[in-house]
Amino acid sequence: MHVSLFITCFNDTLFPGTGKAMVALLERLGHTVAFPMGQTCCGQMHYNSGYQREALPMVRHFVEVFRDAEVVVSPSASCVSMVQEVYARVAEEFGDETLRREVAALAPRVFELSMFLVNELGVEDVGAYFPHRVTFHTTCHSMRMLHIGDAPQRLLRKVRGIDLVELPKADECCGFGGTFAVKNADTSIAMLSDKIRCVLDTRAEYCASADNSCLMHIGGGLHRQRTGVNPIHLAEILACTEEGMPAVGVAAATAAAERNS
Amino acid sequence: MSREGVPPLPTKRPAMAFEDAARLSLGDTQLRFNMGKATTTIRGKRTKVVDEMPDWEALREAGRAIKDRTLRHLDKYLIQLEESVARVGGKVHWAADAEDANRIVAGLVKSHGAREVVKIKSLTTDEIGLNEALAREGIAAYETDLAELIIQLADERSSHILVPAIHKSRAEIRELFRRTLEGTEGLSDDPKALAAAARTHLRKKFLTVPVAISGVNFGVAETGTVCIVESEGNGRMCLTLPKVLISVMGVEKLIPTWRDLEVYLQLLPRSSTAERMNPYTSFWTGLAPPGDGPDEFHLVLLDDGRTKVLADRIGRQALQCIRCSACLNVCPVYQRTGGHAYNSVYPGPIGAILTPQLVGVENAGSLPYASSLCGYCYEVCPVKINIPEVLLHLRGQVVRKKQESFLGRLSPENVSMQGLAKVFSTPRRYAAMQKLGRLGQKLVVKNGVIDRLPGSLGGWTAVRDVYPVAQQTFREWWAERERTVKPKLPPREETRP
Ligand code: SF4
């Protein structure tokens, strides 16, 4: 299949390793990948903060960039849910009939990585090798908006060498919520500290997720507390094989920081 | 920290922004412990009793659809209700706002020469500040629901729509009773003993007070029947013992037919108290034969902003609410801040969408932001109110209001959002911004992370490190790879027209 990657502005800028891991993984599975250079941001931050008028050009831009893609795959459940759940609403709100039609045509071809692998390609064993103790944080958007189900767990269970441990209170929000973490910093921190306690209870080496935005929040807290638990994106685990995987991504960034300090 | 200092709430304008009020309650460790414990327990129970129902999703859909239809034809059904109530011997009063309603109720109480009333749990009367209004007329109101009584004795505000004293522990309640009720010196903190002490106090009131005021869970247009759902039976005492019964009902509590109750009486108890059925469900249809219930029945229909909400196509969903409080119990924000942080009779997720609509977004602009948008509230809501959708809709209104003023347009948030929107609208500007960020951060990156951000972003770095802009962004890496590693892909065949 010819896969167009939507890496998201956030991953592009802060966590390029996740994108690289996706490229390695999809190519290993025999697909060709493209990265349309015109892509920027899905508009979620603006939309969710109430700047909905301002998000409209971004929505239009996204549709323009990916209009002709066979499939669009992204490592961010929350950005995909923006496209799938909100884009149609935006088009309707602003009475843009053309946009509405284009969204309706495009949205069904936009997938979050794990759902794409499991539901669309029908693969669970991607030939990965990751000999570590890992716990998985199902983000709220992947759980309640995308209904990602157990797709990530199915993929992870097939990873050789992995010791997968369930995260207690997995259905609770970590407290990120985009600008919520800044606007309501104190509440966000209270939620984060509970989440971190649950992560530590698993005695995992890695806290994985299908979304780097929550991982940035959880990982940032884990790092500040010098817990030694590394955040890692699901794609990075799936990209690892016995032959190894160029150390990239959130986990590598954290490790590098540890080395330097 | 004692909650006694919490002032009575202004209904028109929350006294404090959510984030500031939340900071106060987050510092109260006893409150956080009580809240966490209570909500976790009830959440687990709710899941269990809901999972027993094979047709839960169908029931939710029915619950949503009935309310939706009713709201669309509210005018018609309200008139039907008025006619039905009159037919069975009751009298309907229309109240446009809080003041109206309070005047009507006080007038009715005084016309019977009464100086005291007993009340059964009614959020609506809290919303309009009825107790305070009656007090100004020299009329004392006694709450008879145990939790409401606790709140009244403590002179506080409720923090949960169903369990108003959820933030209090048993020991705190015992202390309160010892302080305020007669003959309770040796009281233990056993829930049974606490309930018995309250009952002794209340029994006297039931037998002597001539007027009762109740809230309404459902009003049936077809039959003129009014319904209350409760756990303790005190409501039933209020509905039967006094001579005069006055029920105050928000117009959105209407349902068209008796049959519709079947849906809601399944949805409500499971969602609220996690019971298959609540212990007391009372219906009254006008007047009973003499000597067997009140001699007079008045129904006060309250608008107080509701028809304004009705005009908003997305926001009006909030009026479907049956006040089950399931959304409160699962909300991670409510669970940590407690209800007082919302500065409203309606706390939690439903409060965050209902209050700003009732009092105007300009008066409660912080509430739509009191959510991490985790979506748990929508998942549990028995009438499928898409709370996150309404939150976002209201955030849009808050921002637009802000942008109307010159100062609002100059606010750092607006300026940076406008700037970012420009950046994201063209790939060239966006890539330039990445490079700029990488240069700019040189001063703040330490050991591979940023541990201090300036200004309003400082809240982030209080407990979290920040990952910096990558040395090579993904698009830079990709461009390099296209140049060096991989031959260009052959032109792709069009797969779609
Ligand atoms: S919004 Fe839904 S879940 Fe919340 S109290 Fe109302 S009916 Fe219950």
mmCIF file with all atom_site columns, N, CA and C in Angstrom, chain B residues 62-99:
data_model
loop_
_atom_site.group_PDB
_atom_site.id
_atom_site.type_symbol
_atom_site.label_atom_id
_atom_site.label_alt_id
_atom_site.label_comp_id
_atom_site.label_asym_id
_atom_site.label_entity_id
_atom_site.label_seq_id
_atom_site.pdbx_PDB_ins_code
_atom_site.Cartn_x
_atom_site.Cartn_y
_atom_site.Cartn_z
_atom_site.occupancy
_atom_site.B_iso_or_equiv
_atom_site.pdbx_formal_charge
_atom_site.auth_seq_id
_atom_site.auth_comp_id
_atom_site.auth_asym_id
_atom_site.auth_atom_id
_atom_site.pdbx_PDB_model_num
ATOM 1   N N  . ALA B 1 62 ? -32.977 6.019  23.760 1.00 0.00 ? 62 ALA B N  1
ATOM 2   C CA . ALA B 1 62 ? -34.379 6.393  23.985 1.00 0.00 ? 62 ALA B CA 1
ATOM 3   C C  . ALA B 1 62 ? -34.455 7.604  24.910 1.00 0.00 ? 62 ALA B C  1
ATOM 4   N N  . GLY B 1 63 ? -33.624 7.577  25.965 1.00 0.00 ? 63 GLY B N  1
ATOM 5   C CA . GLY B 1 63 ? -33.607 8.694  26.915 1.00 0.00 ? 63 GLY B CA 1
ATOM 6   C C  . GLY B 1 63 ? -33.249 9.998  26.227 1.00 0.00 ? 63 GLY B C  1
ATOM 7   N N  . ARG B 1 64 ? -32.285 9.931  25.342 1.00 0.00 ? 64 ARG B N  1
ATOM 8   C CA . ARG B 1 64 ? -31.876 11.120 24.595 1.00 0.00 ? 64 ARG B CA 1
ATOM 9   C C  . ARG B 1 64 ? -32.990 11.581 23.651 1.00 0.00 ? 64 ARG B C  1
ATOM 10  N N  . ALA B 1 65 ? -33.541 10.609 22.920 1.00 0.00 ? 65 ALA B N  1
ATOM 11  C CA . ALA B 1 65 ? -34.502 10.958 21.880 1.00 0.00 ? 65 ALA B CA 1
ATOM 12  C C  . ALA B 1 65 ? -35.782 11.573 22.462 1.00 0.00 ? 65 ALA B C  1
ATOM 13  N N  . ILE B 1 66 ? -36.261 11.014 23.567 1.00 0.00 ? 66 ILE B N  1
ATOM 14  C CA . ILE B 1 66 ? -37.499 11.546 24.161 1.00 0.00 ? 66 ILE B CA 1
ATOM 15  C C  . ILE B 1 66 ? -37.307 12.994 24.594 1.00 0.00 ? 66 ILE B C  1
ATOM 16  N N  . LYS B 1 67 ? -36.180 13.219 25.294 1.00 0.00 ? 67 LYS B N  1
ATOM 17  C CA . LYS B 1 67 ? -35.914 14.586 25.769 1.00 0.00 ? 67 LYS B CA 1
ATOM 18  C C  . LYS B 1 67 ? -35.727 15.533 24.589 1.00 0.00 ? 67 LYS B C  1
ATOM 19  N N  . ASP B 1 68 ? -35.047 15.053 23.578 1.00 0.00 ? 68 ASP B N  1
ATOM 20  C CA . ASP B 1 68 ? -34.773 15.898 22.425 1.00 0.00 ? 68 ASP B CA 1
ATOM 21  C C  . ASP B 1 68 ? -36.082 16.338 21.768 1.00 0.00 ? 68 ASP B C  1
ATOM 22  N N  . ARG B 1 69 ? -36.961 15.381 21.591 1.00 0.00 ? 69 ARG B N  1
ATOM 23  C CA . ARG B 1 69 ? -38.242 15.689 20.974 1.00 0.00 ? 69 ARG B CA 1
ATOM 24  C C  . ARG B 1 69 ? -39.040 16.643 21.866 1.00 0.00 ? 69 ARG B C  1
ATOM 25  N N  . THR B 1 70 ? -39.048 16.341 23.170 1.00 0.00 ? 70 THR B N  1
ATOM 26  C CA . THR B 1 70 ? -39.812 17.192 24.087 1.00 0.00 ? 70 THR B CA 1
ATOM 27  C C  . THR B 1 70 ? -39.314 18.629 24.020 1.00 0.00 ? 70 THR B C  1
ATOM 28  N N  . LEU B 1 71 ? -38.000 18.781 24.009 1.00 0.00 ? 71 LEU B N  1
ATOM 29  C CA . LEU B 1 71 ? -37.452 20.135 24.013 1.00 0.00 ? 71 LEU B CA 1
ATOM 30  C C  . LEU B 1 71 ? -37.818 20.875 22.737 1.00 0.00 ? 71 LEU B C  1
ATOM 31  N N  . ARG B 1 72 ? -37.866 20.148 21.637 1.00 0.00 ? 72 ARG B N  1
ATOM 32  C CA . ARG B 1 72 ? -38.217 20.806 20.382 1.00 0.00 ? 72 ARG B CA 1
ATOM 33  C C  . ARG B 1 72 ? -39.671 21.274 20.359 1.00 0.00 ? 72 ARG B C  1
ATOM 34  N N  . HIS B 1 73 ? -40.511 20.614 21.132 1.00 0.00 ? 73 HIS B N  1
ATOM 35  C CA . HIS B 1 73 ? -41.928 21.024 21.177 1.00 0.00 ? 73 HIS B CA 1
ATOM 36  C C  . HIS B 1 73 ? -42.311 21.443 22.583 1.00 0.00 ? 73 HIS B C  1
ATOM 37  N N  . LEU B 1 74 ? -41.394 22.063 23.263 1.00 0.00 ? 74 LEU B N  1
ATOM 38  C CA . LEU B 1 74 ? -41.608 22.370 24.684 1.00 0.00 ? 74 LEU B CA 1
ATOM 39  C C  . LEU B 1 74 ? -42.882 23.194 24.913 1.00 0.00 ? 74 LEU B C  1
ATOM 40  N N  . ASP B 1 75 ? -43.109 24.168 24.048 1.00 0.00 ? 75 ASP B N  1
ATOM 41  C CA . ASP B 1 75 ? -44.270 25.042 24.236 1.00 0.00 ? 75 ASP B CA 1
ATOM 42  C C  . ASP B 1 75 ? -45.564 24.231 24.300 1.00 0.00 ? 75 ASP B C  1
ATOM 43  N N  . LYS B 1 76 ? -45.678 23.316 23.365 1.00 0.00 ? 76 LYS B N  1
ATOM 44  C CA . LYS B 1 76 ? -46.884 22.508 23.275 1.00 0.00 ? 76 LYS B CA 1
ATOM 45  C C  . LYS B 1 76 ? -47.064 21.645 24.537 1.00 0.00 ? 76 LYS B C  1
ATOM 46  N N  . TYR B 1 77 ? -45.971 20.978 24.929 1.00 0.00 ? 77 TYR B N  1
ATOM 47  C CA . TYR B 1 77 ? -46.070 20.070 26.073 1.00 0.00 ? 77 TYR B CA 1
ATOM 48  C C  . TYR B 1 77 ? -46.303 20.813 27.382 1.00 0.00 ? 77 TYR B C  1
ATOM 49  N N  . LEU B 1 78 ? -45.759 22.022 27.492 1.00 0.00 ? 78 LEU B N  1
ATOM 50  C CA . LEU B 1 78 ? -45.952 22.782 28.734 1.00 0.00 ? 78 LEU B CA 1
ATOM 51  C C  . LEU B 1 78 ? -47.421 23.149 28.905 1.00 0.00 ? 78 LEU B C  1
ATOM 52  N N  . ILE B 1 79 ? -48.036 23.524 27.807 1.00 0.00 ? 79 ILE B N  1
ATOM 53  C CA . ILE B 1 79 ? -49.459 23.878 27.891 1.00 0.00 ? 79 ILE B CA 1
ATOM 54  C C  . ILE B 1 79 ? -50.286 22.640 28.226 1.00 0.00 ? 79 ILE B C  1
ATOM 55  N N  . GLN B 1 80 ? -49.884 21.532 27.644 1.00 0.00 ? 80 GLN B N  1
ATOM 56  C CA . GLN B 1 80 ? -50.576 20.281 27.980 1.00 0.00 ? 80 GLN B CA 1
ATOM 57  C C  . GLN B 1 80 ? -50.437 19.971 29.469 1.00 0.00 ? 80 GLN B C  1
ATOM 58  N N  . LEU B 1 81 ? -49.239 20.201 29.992 1.00 0.00 ? 81 LEU B N  1
ATOM 59  C CA . LEU B 1 81 ? -49.019 19.944 31.419 1.00 0.00 ? 81 LEU B CA 1
ATOM 60  C C  . LEU B 1 81 ? -49.911 20.836 32.269 1.00 0.00 ? 81 LEU B C  1
ATOM 61  N N  . GLU B 1 82 ? -49.967 22.103 31.913 1.00 0.00 ? 82 GLU B N  1
ATOM 62  C CA . GLU B 1 82 ? -50.785 23.029 32.699 1.00 0.00 ? 82 GLU B CA 1
ATOM 63  C C  . GLU B 1 82 ? -52.243 22.565 32.724 1.00 0.00 ? 82 GLU B C  1
ATOM 64  N N  . GLU B 1 83 ? -52.738 22.153 31.555 1.00 0.00 ? 83 GLU B N  1
ATOM 65  C CA . GLU B 1 83 ? -54.131 21.689 31.493 1.00 0.00 ? 83 GLU B CA 1
ATOM 66  C C  . GLU B 1 83 ? -54.337 20.433 32.335 1.00 0.00 ? 83 GLU B C  1
ATOM 67  N N  . SER B 1 84 ? -53.379 19.528 32.240 1.00 0.00 ? 84 SER B N  1
ATOM 68  C CA . SER B 1 84 ? -53.515 18.270 32.994 1.00 0.00 ? 84 SER B CA 1
ATOM 69  C C  . SER B 1 84 ? -53.498 18.523 34.494 1.00 0.00 ? 84 SER B C  1
ATOM 70  N N  . VAL B 1 85 ? -52.612 19.410 34.932 1.00 0.00 ? 85 VAL B N  1
ATOM 71  C CA . VAL B 1 85 ? -52.523 19.690 36.365 1.00 0.00 ? 85 VAL B CA 1
ATOM 72  C C  . VAL B 1 85 ? -53.827 20.326 36.859 1.00 0.00 ? 85 VAL B C  1
ATOM 73  N N  . ALA B 1 86 ? -54.356 21.253 36.047 1.00 0.00 ? 86 ALA B N  1
ATOM 74  C CA . ALA B 1 86 ? -55.604 21.903 36.448 1.00 0.00 ? 86 ALA B CA 1
ATOM 75  C C  . ALA B 1 86 ? -56.734 20.873 36.548 1.00 0.00 ? 86 ALA B C  1
ATOM 76  N N  . ARG B 1 87 ? -56.740 19.941 35.612 1.00 0.00 ? 87 ARG B N  1
ATOM 77  C CA . ARG B 1 87 ? -57.788 18.923 35.583 1.00 0.00 ? 87 ARG B CA 1
ATOM 78  C C  . ARG B 1 87 ? -57.824 18.094 36.857 1.00 0.00 ? 87 ARG B C  1
ATOM 79  N N  . VAL B 1 88 ? -56.641 17.854 37.450 1.00 0.00 ? 88 VAL B N  1
ATOM 80  C CA . VAL B 1 88 ? -56.616 17.024 38.664 1.00 0.00 ? 88 VAL B CA 1
ATOM 81  C C  . VAL B 1 88 ? -56.583 17.869 39.939 1.00 0.00 ? 88 VAL B C  1
ATOM 82  N N  . GLY B 1 89 ? -56.892 19.167 39.796 1.00 0.00 ? 89 GLY B N  1
ATOM 83  C CA . GLY B 1 89 ? -57.098 19.981 41.000 1.00 0.00 ? 89 GLY B CA 1
ATOM 84  C C  . GLY B 1 89 ? -55.892 20.770 41.470 1.00 0.00 ? 89 GLY B C  1
ATOM 85  N N  . GLY B 1 90 ? -54.812 20.792 40.688 1.00 0.00 ? 90 GLY B N  1
ATOM 86  C CA . GLY B 1 90 ? -53.642 21.592 41.075 1.00 0.00 ? 90 GLY B CA 1
ATOM 87  C C  . GLY B 1 90 ? -53.658 22.933 40.379 1.00 0.00 ? 90 GLY B C  1
ATOM 88  N N  . LYS B 1 91 ? -52.689 23.777 40.728 1.00 0.00 ? 91 LYS B N  1
ATOM 89  C CA . LYS B 1 91 ? -52.621 25.070 40.072 1.00 0.00 ? 91 LYS B CA 1
ATOM 90  C C  . LYS B 1 91 ? -51.197 25.313 39.580 1.00 0.00 ? 91 LYS B C  1
ATOM 91  N N  . VAL B 1 92 ? -51.090 25.760 38.316 1.00 0.00 ? 92 VAL B N  1
ATOM 92  C CA . VAL B 1 92 ? -49.765 26.013 37.741 1.00 0.00 ? 92 VAL B CA 1
ATOM 93  C C  . VAL B 1 92 ? -49.445 27.503 37.796 1.00 0.00 ? 92 VAL B C  1
ATOM 94  N N  . HIS B 1 93 ? -48.203 27.810 38.185 1.00 0.00 ? 93 HIS B N  1
ATOM 95  C CA . HIS B 1 93 ? -47.726 29.198 38.183 1.00 0.00 ? 93 HIS B CA 1
ATOM 96  C C  . HIS B 1 93 ? -46.515 29.282 37.276 1.00 0.00 ? 93 HIS B C  1
ATOM 97  N N  . TRP B 1 94 ? -46.451 30.319 36.447 1.00 0.00 ? 94 TRP B N  1
ATOM 98  C CA . TRP B 1 94 ? -45.326 30.473 35.533 1.00 0.00 ? 94 TRP B CA 1
ATOM 99  C C  . TRP B 1 94 ? -44.347 31.489 36.090 1.00 0.00 ? 94 TRP B C  1
ATOM 100 N N  . ALA B 1 95 ? -43.075 31.099 36.153 1.00 0.00 ? 95 ALA B N  1
ATOM 101 C CA . ALA B 1 95 ? -42.058 32.019 36.672 1.00 0.00 ? 95 ALA B CA 1
ATOM 102 C C  . ALA B 1 95 ? -40.982 32.233 35.615 1.00 0.00 ? 95 ALA B C  1
ATOM 103 N N  . ALA B 1 96 ? -40.814 33.492 35.206 1.00 0.00 ? 96 ALA B N  1
ATOM 104 C CA . ALA B 1 96 ? -39.841 33.788 34.162 1.00 0.00 ? 96 ALA B CA 1
ATOM 105 C C  . ALA B 1 96 ? -38.422 33.728 34.683 1.00 0.00 ? 96 ALA B C  1
ATOM 106 N N  . ASP B 1 97 ? -38.253 34.122 35.945 1.00 0.00 ? 97 ASP B N  1
ATOM 107 C CA . ASP B 1 97 ? -36.890 34.086 36.494 1.00 0.00 ? 97 ASP B CA 1
ATOM 108 C C  . ASP B 1 97 ? -36.929 33.770 37.982 1.00 0.00 ? 97 ASP B C  1
ATOM 109 N N  . ALA B 1 98 ? -35.751 33.807 38.595 1.00 0.00 ? 98 ALA B N  1
ATOM 110 C CA . ALA B 1 98 ? -35.619 33.433 39.995 1.00 0.00 ? 98 ALA B CA 1
ATOM 111 C C  . ALA B 1 98 ? -36.506 34.318 40.873 1.00 0.00 ? 98 ALA B C  1
ATOM 112 N N  . GLU B 1 99 ? -36.449 35.599 40.613 1.00 0.00 ? 99 GLU B N  1
ATOM 113 C CA . GLU B 1 99 ? -37.193 36.547 41.440 1.00 0.00 ? 99 GLU B CA 1
ATOM 114 C C  . GLU B 1 99 ? -38.688 36.236 41.421 1.00 0.00 ? 99 GLU B C  1
#
